[in-house]
Amino acid sequence: MDTHSRSFAKALSWRVTGSIDTMIISLIVTGSIKLAATIGMTEVVTKSLLYYLHERAWLRIPYGRKTPL
C-alpha cells in the first residue's frame, strides 16, 4: 500500500505534466501567456487535490488487486 507522502508526490509529478499541457493548450486558444499561466496554476491546485483524494479512495477498493502468495 502506498504511503500518503508517495500518493502526494505522484499527484504533484502528474500535475506538473498535466499543467504544462493545459498551459500550452490555453496559450493556443487564448493567445495570452498571462491567462494561460493563470489557468495552469489554478488547475495545479485543484487537480492535485482531486488526484490525491482519488488515489486514496482507490487504495480502499480491492477491485483488481492480486493477493501475494
CSV table of C-alpha atoms in Angstrom, one decimal:
chain,number,residue,atom,x,y,z
A,1,MET,CA,0.0,0.0,0.0
A,2,ASP,CA,1.3,3.5,-0.9
A,3,THR,CA,2.0,5.9,1.9
A,4,HIS,CA,0.3,9.3,2.0
A,5,SER,CA,3.5,11.1,1.0
A,6,ARG,CA,4.0,8.8,-2.0
A,7,SER,CA,0.5,9.4,-3.2
A,8,PHE,CA,1.1,13.1,-2.8
A,9,ALA,CA,4.4,13.0,-4.7
A,10,LYS,CA,2.7,11.1,-7.5
A,11,ALA,CA,-0.1,13.7,-7.6
A,12,LEU,CA,2.4,16.5,-7.9
A,13,SER,CA,4.5,14.9,-10.6
A,14,TRP,CA,1.4,14.2,-12.7
A,15,ARG,CA,0.1,17.7,-12.2
A,16,VAL,CA,3.3,19.3,-13.5
A,17,THR,CA,2.9,17.2,-16.7
A,18,GLY,CA,-0.8,18.0,-17.0
A,19,SER,CA,-0.4,21.6,-16.2
A,20,ILE,CA,2.2,22.2,-18.9
A,21,ASP,CA,-0.2,20.6,-21.3
A,22,THR,CA,-3.1,22.8,-20.1
A,23,MET,CA,-0.9,26.0,-20.3
A,24,ILE,CA,0.1,25.2,-23.9
A,25,ILE,CA,-3.5,24.5,-24.9
A,26,SER,CA,-4.7,27.6,-23.1
A,27,LEU,CA,-2.0,29.7,-24.8
A,28,ILE,CA,-3.0,28.4,-28.2
A,29,VAL,CA,-6.7,29.0,-27.5
A,30,THR,CA,-6.4,32.4,-25.8
A,31,GLY,CA,-3.2,33.8,-27.3
A,32,SER,CA,-2.4,35.2,-23.8
A,33,ILE,CA,0.6,34.0,-21.8
A,34,LYS,CA,-0.7,35.6,-18.7
A,35,LEU,CA,-4.1,34.0,-19.0
A,36,ALA,CA,-2.6,30.6,-19.9
A,37,ALA,CA,-0.3,30.7,-16.8
A,38,THR,CA,-3.3,31.7,-14.6
A,39,ILE,CA,-5.4,28.8,-15.9
A,40,GLY,CA,-2.4,26.4,-15.5
A,41,MET,CA,-1.6,27.5,-11.9
A,42,THR,CA,-5.2,27.3,-10.8
A,43,GLU,CA,-5.6,23.7,-12.2
A,44,VAL,CA,-2.4,22.7,-10.4
A,45,VAL,CA,-4.0,23.2,-7.0
A,46,THR,CA,-7.5,21.9,-7.8
A,47,LYS,CA,-6.4,18.8,-9.8
A,48,SER,CA,-3.6,17.9,-7.4
A,49,LEU,CA,-6.1,17.7,-4.5
A,50,LEU,CA,-8.6,15.8,-6.6
A,51,TYR,CA,-5.9,13.3,-7.8
A,52,TYR,CA,-4.7,12.7,-4.2
A,53,LEU,CA,-8.2,12.1,-3.0
A,54,HIS,CA,-9.0,9.8,-5.9
A,55,GLU,CA,-5.7,7.8,-5.3
A,56,ARG,CA,-6.5,7.4,-1.6
A,57,ALA,CA,-10.1,6.3,-2.3
A,58,TRP,CA,-8.8,3.7,-4.8
A,59,LEU,CA,-6.5,2.3,-2.2
A,60,ARG,CA,-9.6,1.3,-0.2
A,61,ILE,CA,-11.1,-0.6,-3.2
A,62,PRO,CA,-9.9,-4.2,-3.6
A,63,TYR,CA,-11.1,-4.5,-7.2
A,64,GLY,CA,-8.3,-5.8,-9.5
A,65,ARG,CA,-5.7,-6.5,-6.8
A,66,LYS,CA,-3.8,-9.7,-6.6
A,67,THR,CA,-3.0,-11.1,-3.2
A,68,PRO,CA,0.6,-12.0,-2.6
A,69,LEU,CA,1.4,-15.7,-2.5
